[in-house]
Structures are given as structure tokens and as C-alpha cells.
GROMACS .gro file of C-alpha atoms in nm:
model
  365
    1MET     CA    1  -2.484   0.063   0.222
    2THR     CA    2  -2.458  -0.117  -0.120
    3SER     CA    3  -2.175  -0.032  -0.366
    4GLU     CA    4  -2.390   0.172  -0.593
    5GLN     CA    5  -2.476   0.406  -0.286
    6ILE     CA    6  -2.171   0.563  -0.244
    7ASP     CA    7  -2.264   0.954  -0.194
    8PRO     CA    8  -1.989   1.226  -0.142
    9TRP     CA    9  -2.271   1.442   0.014
   10GLY     CA   10  -2.417   1.190   0.238
   11ASP     CA   11  -2.365   1.033   0.594
   12ASN     CA   12  -2.442   0.650   0.526
   13LEU     CA   13  -2.205   0.397   0.673
   14ILE     CA   14  -2.041   0.139   0.453
   15SER     CA   15  -2.105  -0.210   0.586
   16ASP     CA   16  -1.887  -0.401   0.372
   17TYR     CA   17  -1.572  -0.226   0.242
   18LYS     CA   18  -1.439  -0.523   0.076
   19GLN     CA   19  -1.752  -0.575  -0.143
   20VAL     CA   20  -1.748  -0.217  -0.233
   21ALA     CA   21  -1.382  -0.230  -0.320
   22GLN     CA   22  -1.421  -0.507  -0.542
   23HIS     CA   23  -1.719  -0.352  -0.726
   24PHE     CA   24  -1.513  -0.055  -0.824
   25GLY     CA   25  -1.199  -0.245  -0.907
   26LEU     CA   26  -0.985  -0.086  -0.609
   27GLU     CA   27  -0.650  -0.263  -0.531
   28ALA     CA   28  -0.635  -0.385  -0.160
   29PHE     CA   29  -0.380  -0.174   0.022
   30ASP     CA   30  -0.019  -0.342   0.108
   31THR     CA   31   0.152  -0.178   0.386
   32LYS     CA   32   0.478  -0.341   0.216
   33LEU     CA   33   0.462  -0.057  -0.055
   34PHE     CA   34   0.550   0.222   0.197
   35PRO     CA   35   0.813   0.277   0.421
   36ASN     CA   36   0.740   0.319   0.791
   37PRO     CA   37   0.360   0.318   0.737
   38ASN     CA   38   0.158   0.528   0.966
   39ARG     CA   39  -0.102   0.413   1.225
   40LEU     CA   40  -0.389   0.422   0.967
   41MET     CA   41  -0.181   0.206   0.734
   42ARG     CA   42  -0.058  -0.049   0.988
   43ARG     CA   43  -0.413  -0.097   1.129
   44GLY     CA   44  -0.639  -0.152   0.823
   45ILE     CA   45  -0.798   0.164   0.823
   46VAL     CA   46  -0.628   0.261   0.493
   47PHE     CA   47  -0.766  -0.062   0.316
   48ALA     CA   48  -0.762   0.013  -0.074
   49GLY     CA   49  -0.631   0.253  -0.345
   50ARG     CA   50  -0.564   0.296  -0.723
   51ASP     CA   51  -0.211   0.291  -0.873
   52LEU     CA   52  -0.033   0.276  -0.537
   53LYS     CA   53   0.284   0.140  -0.682
   54ARG     CA   54   0.334   0.428  -0.898
   55ILE     CA   55   0.363   0.647  -0.568
   56SER     CA   56   0.566   0.365  -0.410
   57GLU     CA   57   0.821   0.364  -0.681
   58SER     CA   58   0.868   0.739  -0.673
   59ILE     CA   59   0.924   0.736  -0.318
   60GLN     CA   60   1.171   0.454  -0.341
   61LYS     CA   61   1.337   0.615  -0.631
   62LYS     CA   62   1.306   0.956  -0.460
   63LYS     CA   63   1.135   1.086  -0.791
   64PRO     CA   64   0.890   1.390  -0.800
   65PHE     CA   65   0.525   1.306  -0.689
   66TYR     CA   66   0.245   1.525  -0.539
   67VAL     CA   67  -0.011   1.474  -0.276
   68LEU     CA   68  -0.313   1.710  -0.273
   69THR     CA   69  -0.621   1.747  -0.038
   70GLY     CA   70  -0.865   2.017   0.013
   71VAL     CA   71  -1.051   2.223   0.265
   72MET     CA   72  -1.418   2.271   0.255
   73PRO     CA   73  -1.492   2.586   0.456
   74SER     CA   74  -1.856   2.509   0.499
   75SER     CA   75  -1.824   2.470   0.889
   76GLU     CA   76  -1.555   2.579   1.164
   77LYS     CA   77  -1.544   2.229   1.274
   78LEU     CA   78  -1.355   1.932   1.153
   79HIS     CA   79  -1.464   1.565   1.181
   80PHE     CA   80  -1.241   1.271   1.226
   81GLY     CA   81  -1.242   1.165   0.855
   82THR     CA   82  -1.071   1.501   0.787
   83LYS     CA   83  -0.815   1.412   1.077
   84SER     CA   84  -0.717   1.079   0.877
   85VAL     CA   85  -0.695   1.251   0.548
   86VAL     CA   86  -0.451   1.507   0.676
   87GLU     CA   87  -0.265   1.237   0.869
   88ASN     CA   88  -0.198   1.052   0.531
   89VAL     CA   89  -0.126   1.378   0.341
   90LYS     CA   90   0.143   1.430   0.620
   91TYR     CA   91   0.282   1.081   0.578
   92PHE     CA   92   0.329   1.137   0.193
   93GLN     CA   93   0.461   1.490   0.276
   94GLU     CA   94   0.734   1.318   0.508
   95GLN     CA   95   0.806   1.084   0.237
   96GLY     CA   96   0.903   1.379  -0.007
   97GLY     CA   97   0.568   1.447  -0.188
   98GLU     CA   98   0.516   1.813  -0.292
   99THR     CA   99   0.180   1.915  -0.089
  100PHE     CA  100  -0.090   2.116  -0.202
  101VAL     CA  101  -0.414   2.192   0.015
  102LEU     CA  102  -0.661   2.377  -0.192
  103VAL     CA  103  -0.929   2.579  -0.016
  104ALA     CA  104  -1.267   2.492  -0.215
  105ASP     CA  105  -1.436   2.840  -0.182
  106LEU     CA  106  -1.598   2.799  -0.518
  107GLU     CA  107  -1.729   2.446  -0.439
  108SER     CA  108  -1.850   2.571  -0.093
  109ALA     CA  109  -2.034   2.827  -0.274
  110ALA     CA  110  -2.201   2.604  -0.538
  111ALA     CA  111  -2.268   2.313  -0.331
  112ARG     CA  112  -2.315   2.445   0.026
  113GLY     CA  113  -2.424   2.774   0.001
  114VAL     CA  114  -2.137   2.971   0.172
  115SER     CA  115  -2.014   3.290  -0.001
  116VAL     CA  116  -1.677   3.300  -0.169
  117GLU     CA  117  -1.604   3.584   0.098
  118GLU     CA  118  -1.725   3.409   0.399
  119GLY     CA  119  -1.530   3.071   0.272
  120ARG     CA  120  -1.196   3.266   0.271
  121LYS     CA  121  -1.238   3.409   0.605
  122ARG     CA  122  -1.326   3.072   0.759
  123ALA     CA  123  -1.036   2.898   0.594
  124LEU     CA  124  -0.795   3.163   0.728
  125GLN     CA  125  -0.940   3.172   1.088
  126PHE     CA  126  -0.984   2.804   1.135
  127HIS     CA  127  -0.934   2.557   0.858
  128ILE     CA  128  -0.575   2.635   0.748
  129PRO     CA  129  -0.453   2.668   1.113
  130ALA     CA  130  -0.640   2.330   1.199
  131TYR     CA  131  -0.470   2.149   0.919
  132LEU     CA  132  -0.127   2.280   1.046
  133ALA     CA  133  -0.220   2.176   1.399
  134LEU     CA  134  -0.302   1.824   1.270
  135GLY     CA  135   0.055   1.797   1.139
  136LEU     CA  136   0.118   1.950   0.801
  137ASP     CA  137   0.453   2.137   0.761
  138ILE     CA  138   0.400   2.510   0.742
  139GLN     CA  139   0.693   2.551   0.530
  140LYS     CA  140   0.620   2.253   0.285
  141THR     CA  141   0.238   2.317   0.227
  142HIS     CA  142   0.125   2.516  -0.072
  143PHE     CA  143  -0.221   2.635  -0.008
  144TYR     CA  144  -0.425   2.824  -0.250
  145PHE     CA  145  -0.803   2.946  -0.304
  146GLN     CA  146  -0.987   2.808  -0.597
  147SER     CA  147  -1.161   3.137  -0.668
  148GLU     CA  148  -0.792   3.262  -0.749
  149ASN     CA  149  -0.678   2.984  -0.940
  150ARG     CA  150  -0.772   3.055  -1.303
  151THR     CA  151  -0.583   2.736  -1.404
  152VAL     CA  152  -0.796   2.527  -1.200
  153THR     CA  153  -1.116   2.712  -1.371
  154LYS     CA  154  -0.948   2.665  -1.728
  155LEU     CA  155  -0.883   2.269  -1.643
  156ALA     CA  156  -1.252   2.225  -1.514
  157PHE     CA  157  -1.404   2.389  -1.818
  158GLU     CA  158  -1.196   2.147  -2.043
  159ALA     CA  159  -1.310   1.875  -1.836
  160ALA     CA  160  -1.694   1.992  -1.883
  161GLN     CA  161  -1.653   1.990  -2.239
  162ARG     CA  162  -1.535   1.623  -2.237
  163ILE     CA  163  -1.786   1.446  -1.985
  164THR     CA  164  -2.136   1.385  -2.089
  165LEU     CA  165  -2.432   1.410  -1.869
  166ASN     CA  166  -2.492   1.033  -1.857
  167GLU     CA  167  -2.144   0.977  -1.734
  168PHE     CA  168  -2.201   1.223  -1.458
  169LYS     CA  169  -2.530   1.038  -1.377
  170GLY     CA  170  -2.355   0.709  -1.393
  171VAL     CA  171  -2.098   0.807  -1.130
  172TYR     CA  172  -2.323   1.011  -0.897
  173GLY     CA  173  -2.666   0.920  -0.956
  174ASN     CA  174  -2.811   1.258  -1.027
  175ALA     CA  175  -2.705   1.583  -1.197
  176ASP     CA  176  -2.757   1.871  -0.991
  177PRO     CA  177  -2.624   2.172  -1.148
  178GLY     CA  178  -2.427   2.292  -0.832
  179ARG     CA  179  -2.270   1.920  -0.800
  180ILE     CA  180  -2.182   1.914  -1.156
  181MET     CA  181  -1.989   2.246  -1.113
  182SER     CA  182  -1.825   2.109  -0.781
  183ALA     CA  183  -1.708   1.775  -0.951
  184VAL     CA  184  -1.533   1.927  -1.247
  185THR     CA  185  -1.367   2.184  -1.029
  186GLN     CA  186  -1.229   1.900  -0.837
  187ILE     CA  187  -1.107   1.753  -1.156
  188GLY     CA  188  -0.924   2.073  -1.210
  189ASP     CA  189  -0.779   2.063  -0.853
  190MET     CA  190  -0.668   1.710  -0.874
  191ILE     CA  191  -0.439   1.771  -1.186
  192TYR     CA  192  -0.355   2.120  -1.126
  193PRO     CA  193   0.013   2.031  -0.994
  194GLN     CA  194   0.071   1.848  -1.336
  195GLU     CA  195  -0.040   2.156  -1.536
  196ARG     CA  196   0.164   2.364  -1.284
  197HIS     CA  197   0.497   2.162  -1.385
  198ALA     CA  198   0.382   2.149  -1.747
  199GLN     CA  199   0.457   1.775  -1.752
  200PRO     CA  200   0.281   1.432  -1.624
  201VAL     CA  201   0.384   1.411  -1.262
  202PRO     CA  202   0.256   1.111  -1.025
  203GLY     CA  203  -0.011   1.238  -0.781
  204ILE     CA  204  -0.206   1.094  -0.487
  205ILE     CA  205  -0.523   1.159  -0.344
  206PRO     CA  206  -0.602   1.033   0.013
  207VAL     CA  207  -0.962   1.038   0.076
  208GLY     CA  208  -1.244   0.866   0.258
  209LEU     CA  209  -1.436   0.600   0.051
  210ASP     CA  210  -1.735   0.833   0.008
  211GLN     CA  211  -1.536   1.085  -0.224
  212GLU     CA  212  -1.428   0.795  -0.449
  213PRO     CA  213  -1.685   0.907  -0.716
  214HIS     CA  214  -1.486   1.229  -0.752
  215VAL     CA  215  -1.166   1.020  -0.812
  216ARG     CA  216  -1.342   0.796  -1.051
  217LEU     CA  217  -1.475   1.072  -1.250
  218CYS     CA  218  -1.116   1.244  -1.275
  219ARG     CA  219  -0.959   0.915  -1.379
  220ASP     CA  220  -1.212   0.865  -1.649
  221TYR     CA  221  -1.157   1.202  -1.782
  222LEU     CA  222  -0.782   1.152  -1.794
  223HIS     CA  223  -0.813   0.816  -1.990
  224LYS     CA  224  -0.991   1.016  -2.253
  225MET     CA  225  -0.699   1.254  -2.244
  226GLU     CA  226  -0.434   0.970  -2.264
  227HIS     CA  227  -0.352   1.037  -2.611
  228THR     CA  228  -0.232   1.400  -2.556
  229LYS     CA  229   0.038   1.264  -2.292
  230ARG     CA  230  -0.043   1.602  -2.097
  231PHE     CA  231  -0.146   1.429  -1.769
  232MET     CA  232  -0.048   1.097  -1.568
  233PRO     CA  233  -0.342   0.911  -1.409
  234ILE     CA  234  -0.396   1.027  -1.058
  235SER     CA  235  -0.344   0.766  -0.769
  236SER     CA  236  -0.576   0.752  -0.473
  237MET     CA  237  -0.587   0.590  -0.109
  238TYR     CA  238  -0.896   0.523   0.090
  239HIS     CA  239  -0.981   0.507   0.439
  240MET     CA  240  -1.265   0.347   0.639
  241PHE     CA  241  -1.493   0.579   0.827
  242LEU     CA  242  -1.516   0.636   1.203
  243PRO     CA  243  -1.874   0.541   1.275
  244SER     CA  244  -2.078   0.739   1.503
  245MET     CA  245  -2.045   0.667   1.876
  246ASP     CA  246  -2.410   0.525   1.855
  247GLY     CA  247  -2.307   0.303   1.575
  248ASN     CA  248  -2.570   0.436   1.327
  249ALA     CA  249  -2.372   0.597   1.069
  250LYS     CA  250  -2.043   0.760   0.986
  251MET     CA  251  -1.951   1.026   1.241
  252SER     CA  252  -2.143   1.336   1.127
  253LYS     CA  253  -2.233   1.680   1.278
  254SER     CA  254  -2.608   1.606   1.150
  255ASN     CA  255  -2.595   1.321   1.426
  256PRO     CA  256  -2.495   1.529   1.767
  257LYS     CA  257  -2.565   1.248   1.997
  258GLY     CA  258  -2.309   1.010   1.843
  259ASN     CA  259  -2.080   1.293   1.709
  260ILE     CA  260  -1.746   1.436   1.825
  261SER     CA  261  -1.606   1.713   1.645
  262ILE     CA  262  -1.256   1.902   1.622
  263PRO     CA  263  -1.253   2.107   1.841
  264ASP     CA  264  -1.503   2.010   2.077
  265ASP     CA  265  -1.631   2.089   2.432
  266ILE     CA  266  -1.469   1.852   2.674
  267LYS     CA  267  -1.819   1.795   2.852
  268ASN     CA  268  -1.996   1.700   2.537
  269VAL     CA  269  -1.712   1.453   2.457
  270GLU     CA  270  -1.740   1.293   2.764
  271LYS     CA  271  -2.118   1.260   2.738
  272VAL     CA  272  -2.089   1.113   2.384
  273ILE     CA  273  -1.809   0.842   2.480
  274LYS     CA  274  -2.001   0.757   2.796
  275SER     CA  275  -2.331   0.687   2.604
  276ALA     CA  276  -2.151   0.530   2.332
  277VAL     CA  277  -2.240   0.158   2.188
  278THR     CA  278  -1.998  -0.089   2.342
  279GLY     CA  279  -1.927  -0.451   2.308
  280GLY     CA  280  -1.972  -0.467   2.688
  281ARG     CA  281  -2.193  -0.758   2.841
  282LYS     CA  282  -2.527  -0.684   3.020
  283THR     CA  283  -2.341  -0.720   3.384
  284ALA     CA  284  -1.990  -0.681   3.499
  285GLU     CA  285  -1.994  -1.040   3.628
  286GLU     CA  286  -2.071  -1.155   3.257
  287GLN     CA  287  -1.820  -0.933   3.127
  288ARG     CA  288  -1.547  -1.081   3.369
  289LYS     CA  289  -1.649  -1.430   3.249
  290LEU     CA  290  -1.720  -1.377   2.848
  291GLY     CA  291  -1.517  -1.069   2.784
  292ALA     CA  292  -1.616  -0.791   2.546
  293GLU     CA  293  -1.769  -0.822   2.181
  294ILE     CA  294  -1.482  -0.604   2.100
  295GLU     CA  295  -1.582  -0.585   1.708
  296LYS     CA  296  -1.940  -0.404   1.829
  297ASP     CA  297  -1.738  -0.161   2.026
  298MET     CA  298  -1.741   0.221   1.914
  299VAL     CA  299  -1.532   0.335   2.178
  300TYR     CA  300  -1.254   0.057   2.113
  301GLU     CA  301  -1.253   0.183   1.732
  302LEU     CA  302  -1.223   0.563   1.822
  303LEU     CA  303  -0.890   0.444   2.034
  304LYS     CA  304  -0.780   0.232   1.746
  305GLN     CA  305  -0.827   0.469   1.462
  306HIS     CA  306  -0.727   0.808   1.630
  307LEU     CA  307  -0.626   0.791   1.999
  308VAL     CA  308  -0.374   0.520   2.077
  309GLU     CA  309  -0.048   0.564   1.880
  310SER     CA  310   0.136   0.262   2.010
  311ASP     CA  311   0.033  -0.078   1.862
  312HIS     CA  312   0.163  -0.236   2.185
  313GLU     CA  313  -0.059  -0.017   2.403
  314LEU     CA  314  -0.351  -0.083   2.185
  315GLN     CA  315  -0.270  -0.464   2.183
  316LYS     CA  316  -0.265  -0.453   2.570
  317ILE     CA  317  -0.607  -0.275   2.573
  318HIS     CA  318  -0.770  -0.520   2.321
  319ASP     CA  319  -0.657  -0.826   2.506
  320ASP     CA  320  -0.751  -0.675   2.859
  321TYR     CA  321  -1.091  -0.587   2.724
  322LYS     CA  322  -1.151  -0.901   2.515
  323SER     CA  323  -1.081  -1.116   2.793
  324GLY     CA  324  -1.285  -0.955   3.045
  325LYS     CA  325  -1.008  -0.811   3.255
  326MET     CA  326  -1.124  -0.471   3.152
  327LEU     CA  327  -1.492  -0.337   3.183
  328SER     CA  328  -1.664  -0.103   2.957
  329GLY     CA  329  -1.642   0.181   3.176
  330GLU     CA  330  -1.278   0.171   3.221
  331LEU     CA  331  -1.243   0.148   2.842
  332LYS     CA  332  -1.451   0.471   2.809
  333GLN     CA  333  -1.244   0.622   3.082
  334ILE     CA  334  -0.918   0.571   2.863
  335ALA     CA  335  -1.086   0.719   2.575
  336VAL     CA  336  -1.224   1.042   2.770
  337GLU     CA  337  -0.873   1.104   2.904
  338LYS     CA  338  -0.689   1.060   2.566
  339MET     CA  339  -0.951   1.262   2.379
  340THR     CA  340  -0.914   1.550   2.649
  341THR     CA  341  -0.537   1.536   2.581
  342PHE     CA  342  -0.571   1.534   2.221
  343LEU     CA  343  -0.822   1.843   2.192
  344LYS     CA  344  -0.620   2.023   2.445
  345LYS     CA  345  -0.307   2.002   2.242
  346PHE     CA  346  -0.503   2.070   1.914
  347ASN     CA  347  -0.640   2.407   2.071
  348GLU     CA  348  -0.304   2.518   2.173
  349ASP     CA  349  -0.139   2.430   1.838
  350MET     CA  350  -0.420   2.584   1.637
  351GLU     CA  351  -0.398   2.896   1.828
  352MET     CA  352  -0.031   2.925   1.767
  353TYR     CA  353  -0.063   2.858   1.386
  354ARG     CA  354  -0.338   3.128   1.401
  355SER     CA  355  -0.059   3.366   1.488
  356LYS     CA  356   0.164   3.249   1.209
  357ILE     CA  357  -0.096   3.285   0.939
  358ASP     CA  358   0.125   3.538   0.765
  359ASP     CA  359   0.392   3.260   0.737
  360VAL     CA  360   0.176   3.014   0.536
  361LYS     CA  361   0.294   2.938   0.187
  362PHE     CA  362  -0.002   3.067  -0.050
  363LEU     CA  363   0.031   3.033  -0.409
  364THR     CA  364  -0.015   3.344  -0.625
  365PHE     CA  365  -0.154   3.363  -0.986
   0.00000   0.00000   0.00000
């Protein structure tokens, strides 16, 4: 994928993250900026951002800042990119960030064809319990529905008045009306916490690189509004995609042969992992002699990004596999066992939070 082809609505895989980051002027992620970096930060999965020092200073000086993400209630499944986002939101929540999670029921209706009523139902029954099961604190997370937040709608209309059609085409490559509405509504969401506090407040949006166009459009708009001193430019942080297990694209439900969802059937998980692209050699003898080409291995990437928390444990797996001490079948079995454990806990936690949905802190308007 070239730097010009970043598509928030597509499934393409980026081949050169460094090139894309340079093209859009993103700053390289520096783990030294943040205390106790999480797994994704430590392992280079989080690789770039914008205005990260502003958030770092807020954490160090214990000054107010916010972290925001969204729920797209178009499917009752999550992909692992969403898990990465939630884990990064959780990190900033633990560092003192005021946490907002919006349910994009308007955006889902405009861009995905899911009615507002159906989107709300899915969010309450699945997405909100799922985000809590992935680690967000039920007592410290503000949830709201786009359709109920008149302030977001007002902010979106204000943004629409100042963004030209050519600017929109320059960011997204097309000007589909539903996507225009989706994009300006996202601007309203990203700056809503500042309007809520009636003053500029630092805020960070952790996303996959495919969502960078939304952040860029928002920052361009805020640059135009700089003279009003009403808003502070938003910060952002980007993670790499988890490739499909067949190595063809970022993991997506549109490619079932290479996709693992959250939740998922254990038999399907085992089937996908067992048929995944690996860096193993043609024969066991050759593998023992030469070791694995670990950089080509989708199963190792899954372990690295999501399933092995301990750096020491991951390093041992890496060394054993790369040296030939471990075979591809053994690596796959480790992944199946760890994925089974993860999904079992996720399902248990999600059922618990479903029963606690009345305890969720919804903003009222």
C-alpha cells in the first residue's frame, strides 16, 4: 500500500509504515515519553503519533487530559485492531486521562446502513460490555451515543461550514455524502470533551493507521480555528495492523480464511491458526538446521501483538523458533492454547459486564 492509499473504510495492508509515517509527517513513537509503556508500545506495534509530548507532559505534571475512542455498532464482532485501540485507551485511562467512548450510531447509519435503533441495541448488548471486558474501568469511562449528543452535532455542523469539498477529497480521495457526514461528525466527537469543559484541554486519540485521515482532517480544521483559542490540537497515536493469518491483508471479517474475531468459535480459531502462513521451512530437518524465517510468520506476529504479555517469554519463543529448536507446529499449538485461554476469559468477563450494564456511566444531555 502506498502512502496515498490509506483508506479508513478499506482492508488493505500497509507494507512500509516508515514511508507512510514520513509522508504524513508523523513523529516516531518514543517509549521514553510515557511511564510503564504497555505491551504494544514496548514492542513497536505503536510506532508513530502526533503531538505526543503534550500528553506526556500532562501525565508527568498530573494535568488534565482526555483519551477518546469509539464503538462502531455495525457488527457483533470485534477485530484485533479494536483490541489494540482499547488496550491503548486503557493505558491512558490508568495514567489519569478522562476517558470517553462514543457509540457511533449516527455514523453507522450513514456509512454502514445500520439504523440508529439497531446500533444502540448492539452497543448495549455487545460492544460496551466487550470494551469493558477488554479492560476499561466501568467507573472511569464516560459512554455516550452520537444521536443523543447535540453538542457533537453542533460541532460537526460548524466544521462542515469551514471544510471545503476539495479539502475533503484531498484527505479521502472521494466525496461520498455519507462519508462526509461521518467525517465531520467524528470531528465533533474528537473535540467534544474540550467543548464540554469550555476550555482547551489536551486529548489523545489512539487509532490504527487507517484512521489517520480522520485525525488529519480534524487537525486541519482546528488549525483554521486557532485564532479563537477555543480548542487545542488533538494528539494521536498509531498502531500497526495485525495481518490476516494468510498474510494477504489486515485481519478482516471480509477474509474468513485468515480472520479471527472476538469472540470466535474455538474450532474456527484452531483451523485458522493451523492453516496460517508461517516462516517455517519445507521440512522439519531443514527447520532444525536453518531455523524459521520469523519475520514472515503470521502466528508469531499474533503472539507478539496480542497473546504473550511477558517480554521474557516472547524472547524465548523467538529464540527457540528462529534457532530451529521449535517447529512451526509447536508454535501454532502455543497460539491455539493462548487464544483459547484469552477467548474463554473474554466471554466470561463480557457476560459479567452484560449483567452490569445499568452501572455503566452514560453521559446525559
